[in-house]
Coordinates of N, CA and C in Angstrom, one line a residue:
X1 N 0.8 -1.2 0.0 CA 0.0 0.0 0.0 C 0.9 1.2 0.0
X2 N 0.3 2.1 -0.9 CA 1.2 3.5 -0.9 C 0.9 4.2 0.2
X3 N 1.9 5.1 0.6 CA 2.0 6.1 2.0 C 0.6 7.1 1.8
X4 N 0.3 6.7 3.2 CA -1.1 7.5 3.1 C -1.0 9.2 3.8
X5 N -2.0 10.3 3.8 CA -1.6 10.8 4.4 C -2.8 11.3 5.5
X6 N -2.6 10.9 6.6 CA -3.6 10.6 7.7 C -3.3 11.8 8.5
X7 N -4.4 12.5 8.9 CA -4.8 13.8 9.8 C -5.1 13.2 11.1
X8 N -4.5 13.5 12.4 CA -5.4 13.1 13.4 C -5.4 14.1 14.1
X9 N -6.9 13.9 14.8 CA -7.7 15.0 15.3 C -7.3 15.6 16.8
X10 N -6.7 16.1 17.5 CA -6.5 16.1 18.7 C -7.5 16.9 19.9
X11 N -8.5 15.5 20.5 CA -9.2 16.0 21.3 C -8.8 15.4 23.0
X12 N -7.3 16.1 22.8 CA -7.0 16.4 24.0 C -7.2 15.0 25.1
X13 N -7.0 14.2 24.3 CA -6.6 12.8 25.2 C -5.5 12.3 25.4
X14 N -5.2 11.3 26.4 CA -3.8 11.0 26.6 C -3.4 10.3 25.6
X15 N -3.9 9.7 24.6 CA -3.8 8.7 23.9 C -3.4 9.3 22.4
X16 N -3.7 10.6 22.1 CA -3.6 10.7 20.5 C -2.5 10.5 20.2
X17 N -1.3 11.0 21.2 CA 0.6 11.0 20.4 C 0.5 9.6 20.3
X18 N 0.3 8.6 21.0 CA 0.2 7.1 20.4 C -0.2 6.8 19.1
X19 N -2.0 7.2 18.9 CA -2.3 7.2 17.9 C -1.5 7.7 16.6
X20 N -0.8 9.1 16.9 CA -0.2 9.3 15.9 C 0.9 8.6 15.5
X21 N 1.6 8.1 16.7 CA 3.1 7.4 16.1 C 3.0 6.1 16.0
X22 N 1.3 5.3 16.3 CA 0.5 4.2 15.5 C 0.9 4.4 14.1
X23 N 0.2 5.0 13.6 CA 0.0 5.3 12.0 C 1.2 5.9 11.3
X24 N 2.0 6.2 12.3 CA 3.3 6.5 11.7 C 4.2 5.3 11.4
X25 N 4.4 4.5 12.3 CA 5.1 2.9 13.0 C 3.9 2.1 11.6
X26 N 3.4 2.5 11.0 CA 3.0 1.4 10.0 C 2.8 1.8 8.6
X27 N 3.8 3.1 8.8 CA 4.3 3.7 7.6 C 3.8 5.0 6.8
X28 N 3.0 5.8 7.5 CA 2.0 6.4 7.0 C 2.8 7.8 7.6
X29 N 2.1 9.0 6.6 CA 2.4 10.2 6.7 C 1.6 10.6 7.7
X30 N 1.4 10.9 8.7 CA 1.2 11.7 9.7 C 1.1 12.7 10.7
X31 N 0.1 14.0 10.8 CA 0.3 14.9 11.6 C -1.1 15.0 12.6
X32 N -0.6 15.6 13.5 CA -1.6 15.9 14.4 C -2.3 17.3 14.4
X33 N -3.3 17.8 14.2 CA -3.9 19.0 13.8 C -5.0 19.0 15.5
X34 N -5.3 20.6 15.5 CA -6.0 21.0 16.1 C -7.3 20.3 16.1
X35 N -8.2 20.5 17.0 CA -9.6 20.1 16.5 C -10.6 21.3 16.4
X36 N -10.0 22.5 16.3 CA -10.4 23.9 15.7 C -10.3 24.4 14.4
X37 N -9.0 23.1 13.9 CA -8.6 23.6 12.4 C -10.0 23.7 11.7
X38 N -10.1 25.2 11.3 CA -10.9 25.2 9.9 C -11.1 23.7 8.9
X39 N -12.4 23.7 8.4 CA -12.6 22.6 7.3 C -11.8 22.9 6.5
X40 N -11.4 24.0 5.9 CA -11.0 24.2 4.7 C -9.3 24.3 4.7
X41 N -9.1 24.4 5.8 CA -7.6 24.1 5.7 C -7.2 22.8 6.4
X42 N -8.0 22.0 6.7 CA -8.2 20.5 6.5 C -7.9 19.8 5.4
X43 N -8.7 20.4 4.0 CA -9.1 20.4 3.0 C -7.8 20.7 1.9
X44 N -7.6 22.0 2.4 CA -6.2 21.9 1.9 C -4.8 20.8 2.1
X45 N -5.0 20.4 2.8 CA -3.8 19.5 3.4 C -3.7 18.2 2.1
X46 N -5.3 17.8 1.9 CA -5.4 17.0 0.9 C -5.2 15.4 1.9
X47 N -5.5 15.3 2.8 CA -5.7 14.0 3.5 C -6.3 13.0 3.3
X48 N -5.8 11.6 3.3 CA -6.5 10.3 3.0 C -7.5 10.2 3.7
X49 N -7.0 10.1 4.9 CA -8.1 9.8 6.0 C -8.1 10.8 7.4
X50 N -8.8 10.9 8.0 CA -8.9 11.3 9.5 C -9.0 10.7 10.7
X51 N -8.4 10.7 11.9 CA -8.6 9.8 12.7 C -9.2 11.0 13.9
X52 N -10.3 10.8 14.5 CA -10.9 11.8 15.6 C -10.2 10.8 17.2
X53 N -9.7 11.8 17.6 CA -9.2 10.9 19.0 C -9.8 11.0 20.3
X54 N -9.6 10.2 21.1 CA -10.2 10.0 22.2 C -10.3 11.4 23.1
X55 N -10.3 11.6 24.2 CA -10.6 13.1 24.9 C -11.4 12.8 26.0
X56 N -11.3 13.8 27.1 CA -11.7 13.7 28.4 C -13.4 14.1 28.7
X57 N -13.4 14.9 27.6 CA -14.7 16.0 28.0 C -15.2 16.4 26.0
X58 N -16.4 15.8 26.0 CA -17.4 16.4 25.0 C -17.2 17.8 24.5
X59 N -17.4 18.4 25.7 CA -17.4 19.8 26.2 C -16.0 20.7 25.2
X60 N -15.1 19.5 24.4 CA -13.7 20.3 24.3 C -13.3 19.6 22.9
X61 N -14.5 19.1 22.5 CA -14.9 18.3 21.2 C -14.4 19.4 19.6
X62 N -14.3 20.7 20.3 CA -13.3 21.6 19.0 C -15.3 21.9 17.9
X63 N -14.6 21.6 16.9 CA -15.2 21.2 15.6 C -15.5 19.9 15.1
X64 N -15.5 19.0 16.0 CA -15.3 17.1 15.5 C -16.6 17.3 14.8
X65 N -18.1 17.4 15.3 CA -19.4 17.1 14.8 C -19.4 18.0 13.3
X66 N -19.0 18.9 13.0 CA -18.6 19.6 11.7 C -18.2 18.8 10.6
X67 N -16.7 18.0 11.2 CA -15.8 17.6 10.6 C -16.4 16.5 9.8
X68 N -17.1 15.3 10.7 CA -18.1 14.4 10.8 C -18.8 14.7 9.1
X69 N -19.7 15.3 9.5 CA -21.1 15.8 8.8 C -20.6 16.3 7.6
X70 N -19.1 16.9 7.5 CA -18.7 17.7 6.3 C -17.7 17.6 5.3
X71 N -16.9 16.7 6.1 CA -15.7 16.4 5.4 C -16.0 14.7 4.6
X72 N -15.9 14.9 3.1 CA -15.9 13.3 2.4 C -14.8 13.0 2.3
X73 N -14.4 12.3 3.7 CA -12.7 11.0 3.3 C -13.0 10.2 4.5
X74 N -12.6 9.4 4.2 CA -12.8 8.3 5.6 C -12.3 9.0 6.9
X75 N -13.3 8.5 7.9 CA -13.2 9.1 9.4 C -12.8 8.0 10.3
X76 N -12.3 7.8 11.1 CA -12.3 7.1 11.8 C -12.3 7.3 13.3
X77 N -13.4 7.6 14.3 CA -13.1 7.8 15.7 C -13.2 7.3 16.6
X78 N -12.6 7.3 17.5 CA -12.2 6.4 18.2 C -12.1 7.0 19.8
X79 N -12.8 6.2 21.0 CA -13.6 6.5 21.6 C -14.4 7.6 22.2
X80 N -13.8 8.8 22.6 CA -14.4 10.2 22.7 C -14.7 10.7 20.5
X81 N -13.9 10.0 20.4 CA -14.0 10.8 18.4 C -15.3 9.7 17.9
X82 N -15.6 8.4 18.7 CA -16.6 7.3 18.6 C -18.0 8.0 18.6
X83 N -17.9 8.4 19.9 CA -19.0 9.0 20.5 C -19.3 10.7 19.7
X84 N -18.8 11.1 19.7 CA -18.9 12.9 18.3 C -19.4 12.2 17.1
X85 N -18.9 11.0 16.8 CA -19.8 10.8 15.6 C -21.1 9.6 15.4
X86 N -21.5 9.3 16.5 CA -23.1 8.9 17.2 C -23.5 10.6 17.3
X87 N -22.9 11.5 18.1 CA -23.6 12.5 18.6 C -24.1 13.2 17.3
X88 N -23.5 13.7 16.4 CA -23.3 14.4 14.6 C -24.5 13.8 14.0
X89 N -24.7 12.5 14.4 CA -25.8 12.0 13.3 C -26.9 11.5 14.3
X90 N -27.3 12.2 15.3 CA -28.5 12.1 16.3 C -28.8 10.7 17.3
X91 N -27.6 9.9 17.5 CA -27.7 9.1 18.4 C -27.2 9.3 20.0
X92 N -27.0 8.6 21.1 CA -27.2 9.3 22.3 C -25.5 8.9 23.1
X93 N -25.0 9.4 23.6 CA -24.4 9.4 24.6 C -24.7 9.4 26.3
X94 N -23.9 8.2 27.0 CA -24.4 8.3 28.3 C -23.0 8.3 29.0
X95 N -22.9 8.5 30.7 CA -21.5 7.7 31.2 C -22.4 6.1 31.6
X96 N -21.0 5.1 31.1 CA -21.3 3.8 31.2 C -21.1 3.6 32.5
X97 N -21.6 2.5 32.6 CA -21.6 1.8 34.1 C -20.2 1.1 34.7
X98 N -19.2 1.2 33.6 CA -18.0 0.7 34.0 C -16.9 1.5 33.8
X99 N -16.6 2.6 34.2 CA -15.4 3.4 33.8 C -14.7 3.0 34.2
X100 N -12.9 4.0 33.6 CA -11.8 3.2 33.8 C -10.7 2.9 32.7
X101 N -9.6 2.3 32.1 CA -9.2 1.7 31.4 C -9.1 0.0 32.0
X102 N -9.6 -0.3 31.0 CA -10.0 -2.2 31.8 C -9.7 -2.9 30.0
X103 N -9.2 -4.5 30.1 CA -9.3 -5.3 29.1 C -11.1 -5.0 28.8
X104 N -11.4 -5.7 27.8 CA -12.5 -6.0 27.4 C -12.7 -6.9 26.3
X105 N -13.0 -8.0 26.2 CA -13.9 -8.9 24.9 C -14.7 -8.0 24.4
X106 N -14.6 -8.1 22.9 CA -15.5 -7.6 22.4 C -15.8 -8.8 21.5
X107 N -17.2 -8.4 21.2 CA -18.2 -9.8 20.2 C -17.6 -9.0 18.7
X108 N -17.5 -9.6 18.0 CA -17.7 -8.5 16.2 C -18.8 -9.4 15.4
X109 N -19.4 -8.9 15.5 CA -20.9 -10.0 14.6 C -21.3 -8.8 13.4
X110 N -20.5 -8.1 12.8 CA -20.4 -7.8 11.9 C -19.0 -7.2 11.2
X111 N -18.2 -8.5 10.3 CA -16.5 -8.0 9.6 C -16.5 -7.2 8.7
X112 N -17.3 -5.6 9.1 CA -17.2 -5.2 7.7 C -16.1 -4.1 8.0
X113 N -15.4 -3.8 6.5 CA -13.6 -2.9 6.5 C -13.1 -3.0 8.0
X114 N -13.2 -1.7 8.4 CA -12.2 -1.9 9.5 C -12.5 -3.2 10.2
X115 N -13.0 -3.7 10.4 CA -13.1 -5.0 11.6 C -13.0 -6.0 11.0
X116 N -12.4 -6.5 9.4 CA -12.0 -7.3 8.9 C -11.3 -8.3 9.7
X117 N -11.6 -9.5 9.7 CA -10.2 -10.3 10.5 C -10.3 -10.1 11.4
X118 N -11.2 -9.4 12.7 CA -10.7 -9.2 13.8 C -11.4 -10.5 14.8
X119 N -12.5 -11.1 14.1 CA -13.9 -11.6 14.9 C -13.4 -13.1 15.1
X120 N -14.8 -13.8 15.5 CA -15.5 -13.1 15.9 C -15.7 -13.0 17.4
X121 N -14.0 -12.7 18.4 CA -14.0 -11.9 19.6 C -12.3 -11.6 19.1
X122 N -12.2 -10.8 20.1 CA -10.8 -10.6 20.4 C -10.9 -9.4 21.6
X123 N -9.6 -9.4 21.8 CA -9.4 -8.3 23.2 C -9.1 -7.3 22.9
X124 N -9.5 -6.2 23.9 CA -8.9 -4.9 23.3 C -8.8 -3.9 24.9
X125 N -8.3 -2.6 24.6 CA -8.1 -2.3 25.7 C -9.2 -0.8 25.6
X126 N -10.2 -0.1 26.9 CA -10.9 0.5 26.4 C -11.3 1.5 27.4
X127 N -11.9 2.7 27.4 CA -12.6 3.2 28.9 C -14.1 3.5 28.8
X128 N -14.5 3.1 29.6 CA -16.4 3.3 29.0 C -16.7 4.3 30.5
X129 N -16.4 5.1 30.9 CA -16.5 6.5 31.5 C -17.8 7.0 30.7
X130 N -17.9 7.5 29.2 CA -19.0 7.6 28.4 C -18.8 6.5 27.6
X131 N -20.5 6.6 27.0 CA -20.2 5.4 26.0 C -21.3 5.5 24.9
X132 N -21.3 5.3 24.0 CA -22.9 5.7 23.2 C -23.6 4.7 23.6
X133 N -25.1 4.8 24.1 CA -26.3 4.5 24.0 C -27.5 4.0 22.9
X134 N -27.5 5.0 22.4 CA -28.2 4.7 21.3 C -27.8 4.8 20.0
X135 N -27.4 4.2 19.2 CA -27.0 4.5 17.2 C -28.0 5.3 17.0
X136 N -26.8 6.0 16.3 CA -27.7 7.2 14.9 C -28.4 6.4 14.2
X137 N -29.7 6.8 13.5 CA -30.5 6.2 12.5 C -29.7 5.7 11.4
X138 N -30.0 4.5 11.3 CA -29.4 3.8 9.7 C -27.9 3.3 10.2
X139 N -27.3 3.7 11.1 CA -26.4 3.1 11.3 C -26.0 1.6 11.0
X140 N -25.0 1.1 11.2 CA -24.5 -0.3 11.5 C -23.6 -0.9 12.2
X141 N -24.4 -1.4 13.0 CA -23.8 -1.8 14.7 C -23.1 -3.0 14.3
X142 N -21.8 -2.7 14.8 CA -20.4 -3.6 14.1 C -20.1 -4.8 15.4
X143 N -20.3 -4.1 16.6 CA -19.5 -5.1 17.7 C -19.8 -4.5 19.0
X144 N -19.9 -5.6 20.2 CA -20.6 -5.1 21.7 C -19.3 -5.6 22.4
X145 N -20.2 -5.7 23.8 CA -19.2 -6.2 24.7 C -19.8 -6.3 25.7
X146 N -19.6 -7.0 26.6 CA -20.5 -7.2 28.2 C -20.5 -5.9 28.9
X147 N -19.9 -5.2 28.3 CA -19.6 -3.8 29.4 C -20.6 -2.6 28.3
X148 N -21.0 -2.7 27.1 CA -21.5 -1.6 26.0 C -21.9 -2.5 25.0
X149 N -23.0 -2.0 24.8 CA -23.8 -2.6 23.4 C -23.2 -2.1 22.1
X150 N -22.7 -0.9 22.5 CA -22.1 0.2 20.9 C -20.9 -0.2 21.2
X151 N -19.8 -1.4 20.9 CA -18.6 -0.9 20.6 C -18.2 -0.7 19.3
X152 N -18.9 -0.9 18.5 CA -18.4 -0.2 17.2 C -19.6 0.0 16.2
X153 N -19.1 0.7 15.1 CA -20.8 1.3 14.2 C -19.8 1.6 12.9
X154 N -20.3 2.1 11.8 CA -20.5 2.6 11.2 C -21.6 3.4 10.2
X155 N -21.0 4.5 9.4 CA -22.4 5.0 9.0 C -23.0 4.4 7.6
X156 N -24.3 4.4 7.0 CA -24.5 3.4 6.3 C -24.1 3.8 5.2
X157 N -23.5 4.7 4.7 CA -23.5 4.8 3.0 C -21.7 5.7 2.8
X158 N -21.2 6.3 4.2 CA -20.5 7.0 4.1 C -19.1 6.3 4.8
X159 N -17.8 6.7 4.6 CA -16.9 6.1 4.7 C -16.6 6.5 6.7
X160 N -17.1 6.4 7.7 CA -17.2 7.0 8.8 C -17.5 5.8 9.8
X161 N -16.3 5.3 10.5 CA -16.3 4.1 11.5 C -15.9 4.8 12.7
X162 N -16.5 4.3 14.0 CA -16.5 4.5 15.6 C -15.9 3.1 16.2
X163 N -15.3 3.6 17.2 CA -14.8 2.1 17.8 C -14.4 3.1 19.1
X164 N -15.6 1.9 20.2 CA -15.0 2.5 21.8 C -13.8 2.8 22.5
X165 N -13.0 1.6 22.1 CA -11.8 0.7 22.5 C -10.6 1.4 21.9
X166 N -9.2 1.6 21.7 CA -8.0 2.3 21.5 C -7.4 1.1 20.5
X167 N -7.2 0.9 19.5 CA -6.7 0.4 18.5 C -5.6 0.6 18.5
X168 N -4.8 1.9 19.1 CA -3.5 2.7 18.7 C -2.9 1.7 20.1
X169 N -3.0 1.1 21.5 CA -2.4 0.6 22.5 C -2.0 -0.7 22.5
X170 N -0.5 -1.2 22.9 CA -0.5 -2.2 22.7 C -1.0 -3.7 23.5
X171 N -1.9 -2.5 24.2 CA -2.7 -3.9 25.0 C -4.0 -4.6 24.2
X172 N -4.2 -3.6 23.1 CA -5.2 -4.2 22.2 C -4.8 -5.2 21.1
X173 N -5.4 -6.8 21.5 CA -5.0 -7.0 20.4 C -5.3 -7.1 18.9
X174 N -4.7 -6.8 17.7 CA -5.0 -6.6 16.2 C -6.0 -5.6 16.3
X175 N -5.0 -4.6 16.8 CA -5.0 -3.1 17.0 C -5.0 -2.5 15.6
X176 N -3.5 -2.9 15.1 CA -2.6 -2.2 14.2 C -3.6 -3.1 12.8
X177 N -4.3 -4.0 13.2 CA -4.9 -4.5 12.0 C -6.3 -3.9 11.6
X178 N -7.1 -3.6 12.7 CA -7.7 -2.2 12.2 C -7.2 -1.3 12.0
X179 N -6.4 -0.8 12.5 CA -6.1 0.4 11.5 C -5.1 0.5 9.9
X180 N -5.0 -0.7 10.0 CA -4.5 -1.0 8.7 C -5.7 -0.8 7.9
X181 N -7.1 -2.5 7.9 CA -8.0 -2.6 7.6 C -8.4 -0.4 7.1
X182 N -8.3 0.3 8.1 CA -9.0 1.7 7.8 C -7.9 2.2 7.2
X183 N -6.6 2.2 6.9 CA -6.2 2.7 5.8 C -6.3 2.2 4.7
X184 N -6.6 0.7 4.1 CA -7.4 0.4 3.1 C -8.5 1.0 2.5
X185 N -9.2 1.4 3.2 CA -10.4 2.3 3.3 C -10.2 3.2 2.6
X186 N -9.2 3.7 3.4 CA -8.7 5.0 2.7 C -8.2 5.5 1.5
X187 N -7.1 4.7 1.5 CA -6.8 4.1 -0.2 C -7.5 3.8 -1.2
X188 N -8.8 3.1 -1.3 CA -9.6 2.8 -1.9 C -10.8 4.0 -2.6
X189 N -10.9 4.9 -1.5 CA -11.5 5.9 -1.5 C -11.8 6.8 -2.8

């Protein structure tokens, strides 16, 4: 696969410099941008894909629900960037009943792109502090867990995947294979 060039979103979680030097560590062109950056100098950058990143507080979410709703290239967010894009397309956010960072099984009873190869369980590493509640209409509910019914979705027609869990950690395992799987995506695009 040719060198992609992946935007990630920084919503102020401990976790994005990983994320970013994830997608770097698997070869990919990578920067980390504001989550105030204007669309259009988004836009200019000419990006494959986007990754929205985890974050403490909704409340500090930038521009993510814009970015979501506005930008056509594949999205990818991942758990606070999960939940902004349930929120963008009118599904619900709650805090879960199990916060924390804890292992978690997740079920995948649906291998579609990013969750290729991953099913149908595997472990991952995750914090359910919030967690989406309800899917946006039309959605497609990708994978649960004993701890969250939403651990993963996508939207139905548009290139835009959520995942509760941290992909970029290496406690997750076939982490680095979704996010391969979503730079395929991207490539494809």
């Amino acid at each position: 696969m040719k060198e992609l060039k992946i935007l990630v979103v920084n919503n102020y979680g401990q976790f994005c410099h990983l994320i970013h030097r994830a997608v770097r560590d698997l070869d990919m062109d990578s920067t980390i941008i504001s989550n105030v950056t204007p669309i259009e100098d988004i836009l200019a950058e000419e990006p494959d894909g986007l990754i929205l990143s985890g974050g403490p507080d909704m409340e500090r979410a930038g521009l993510c629900f814009d970015y979501v709703r506005e930008i056509d290239i594949p999205i990818l967010g991942i758990c606070l960037g999960h939940q902004a894009i349930a929120l963008a397309y009118g599904g619900h956010v709650h805090a879960g009943k199990k916060g924390g960072y804890a292992e978690i099984e997740i079920e995948v009873f649906e291998e579609d792109d990013i969750l290729r190869g991953l099913g149908p369980k595997t472990t991952v590493w995750a914090s359910h502090a919030d967690e989406v509640a309800i899917l946006p209409e039309d959605f497609i509910h990708l994978a649960r867990s004993d701890v969250c019914e939403i651990e993963a979705m996508r939207h139905p027609t548009k290139p835009i995947y959520g995942v509760q869990w941290h992909p970029e950690v290496s406690h997750t395992r076939q982490g680095e294979k979704l996010l391969m799987n979503f730079f395929e995506v991207c490539d494809q695009y």
